[in-house]
Amino acid sequence: MTSERRPLIVGNWKMNTTLAEARILAYNIVHLVGVPKDVDVAVCPPFVSLPIVAEALRGSPVALGAQNLYPAESGAYTGEVAPNMLQGLCSYAIVGHSERRAYFAETDEFVNAKVRTALEYDLTPIMCVGETLLQHEAGETTKVLQTQTMGGLVDVEDVSMVVIAYEPVWAIGTGVAATPDDAREGIAVIRSTIADARGQDVADSVRILYGGSMNPQNVASLLEQPGIDGGLIGGASLNVEQFIALVRAAEERERE
Ligand code: PEP
């Protein structure tokens, strides 16, 4: 089944890898991935490793992404990284990851500012949304996804330029992925929320990924669900064989 939305497999290395490890991981990915057929691939190393990984990715189809950005060009924001520092170096920027929402108190309003900033600086935002376990068990998933999706897209003119990752918080780093049905339903809620606000054509153009304990064992059952356009991968992206297996699974889906 070939979808018009090109699948995207993104590795989020989080706060892992030294400079030396990042370089080796990037070289190994480039070496093994070759030229993925009909699939986009990106890796998001820690900020300090971006230049070294950019060097390793040079000439390969693997794109580079940042894990975050600050919505201002410069100023007294100790420890933050501005979009103009990433422009030209990165293609993507993850924004609103649940770890940032939880540990750094990022609100939908702040995530929205980051989404708009990323677009302004030619970075494709990968905006993460997802419910916590408590919200899931309380039956609030739909409401949370609607609120985070619309909150993050306020005043975004071209929503088709945004990638969204549905990441149920309870599935991240736990080894317990969402069932294919839950992942499909969550993504359907996000897409219909966009359709209601911006029209079906826009909703159909947006790539929506699943994230949360995706691995070589569960990837096929997740990617075969309609509407799931790829994956945002944490743990398995640090292991080159596992990451490549996820890329191959996305290629396989496009062949079917
Ligand atoms: C993530 O951090 O975005 C993620 C999906 O992590 P993991 O694959 O380890 O659950």
Coordinates of C-alpha atoms in Angstrom, one line a residue, residues 108-193:
D108 CA 0.8 23.9 24.7
E109 CA 1.3 27.7 24.3
F110 CA 5.1 27.3 24.5
V111 CA 5.1 24.3 22.2
N112 CA 3.1 26.3 19.8
A113 CA 5.7 29.1 19.9
K114 CA 8.4 26.5 19.1
V115 CA 6.4 25.0 16.2
R116 CA 6.0 28.5 14.7
T117 CA 9.6 29.4 15.3
A118 CA 10.8 26.1 13.7
L119 CA 8.8 26.8 10.6
E120 CA 10.1 30.3 10.4
Y121 CA 13.7 29.0 10.3
D122 CA 13.2 26.2 7.7
L123 CA 13.1 23.5 10.3
T124 CA 10.3 20.9 10.1
P125 CA 8.8 20.6 13.6
I126 CA 8.0 17.2 14.9
M127 CA 5.4 18.1 17.4
C128 CA 4.8 15.4 20.1
V129 CA 1.4 14.9 21.6
G130 CA 0.1 12.2 23.9
E131 CA -1.8 11.3 27.1
T132 CA -0.4 10.1 30.4
L133 CA -1.3 6.8 31.9
L134 CA -3.7 8.6 34.3
Q135 CA -5.4 10.4 31.5
H136 CA -5.5 7.1 29.5
E137 CA -7.1 5.3 32.3
A138 CA -9.6 8.1 32.9
G139 CA -10.8 7.9 29.3
E140 CA -9.4 11.4 28.6
T141 CA -7.2 10.4 25.6
T142 CA -9.4 12.0 22.9
K143 CA -9.7 15.3 24.9
V144 CA -5.9 15.5 25.6
L145 CA -5.0 14.8 22.0
Q146 CA -7.5 17.4 20.7
T147 CA -6.2 20.0 23.1
Q148 CA -2.5 19.4 22.5
T149 CA -3.0 19.2 18.7
M150 CA -5.0 22.4 18.4
G151 CA -2.9 24.2 21.1
G152 CA 0.3 23.4 19.2
L153 CA -1.1 24.5 15.9
V154 CA -2.5 27.9 16.8
D155 CA -1.6 30.5 14.0
V156 CA 0.3 27.9 12.0
E157 CA -0.5 28.8 8.5
D158 CA 0.7 25.7 6.7
V159 CA -0.1 22.8 8.9
S160 CA 1.0 20.3 6.2
M161 CA 4.6 21.4 7.0
V162 CA 4.3 20.0 10.5
V163 CA 5.0 16.4 11.5
I164 CA 3.1 15.2 14.5
A165 CA 4.1 12.3 16.7
Y166 CA 1.5 10.5 18.7
E167 CA 3.4 9.4 21.8
P168 CA 1.3 7.9 24.6
V169 CA 3.4 8.9 27.6
W170 CA 2.8 5.5 29.2
A171 CA 4.4 3.8 26.2
I172 CA 7.6 5.8 26.1
G173 CA 10.7 4.0 27.3
T174 CA 8.5 1.4 29.1
G175 CA 8.8 -1.5 26.7
V176 CA 5.0 -1.5 26.5
A177 CA 4.0 -0.1 23.2
A178 CA 0.4 0.9 22.4
T179 CA -1.5 -1.8 20.7
P180 CA -1.9 -1.2 17.0
D181 CA -5.6 -0.4 17.6
D182 CA -4.8 2.2 20.2
A183 CA -2.1 3.7 18.1
R184 CA -4.4 3.9 15.1
E185 CA -7.2 5.3 17.1
G186 CA -5.0 8.0 18.7
I187 CA -3.7 9.0 15.3
A188 CA -7.2 9.1 13.9
V189 CA -8.3 11.5 16.6
I190 CA -5.4 13.8 15.8
R191 CA -6.1 13.7 12.1
S192 CA -9.8 14.3 12.5
T193 CA -9.1 17.2 14.9

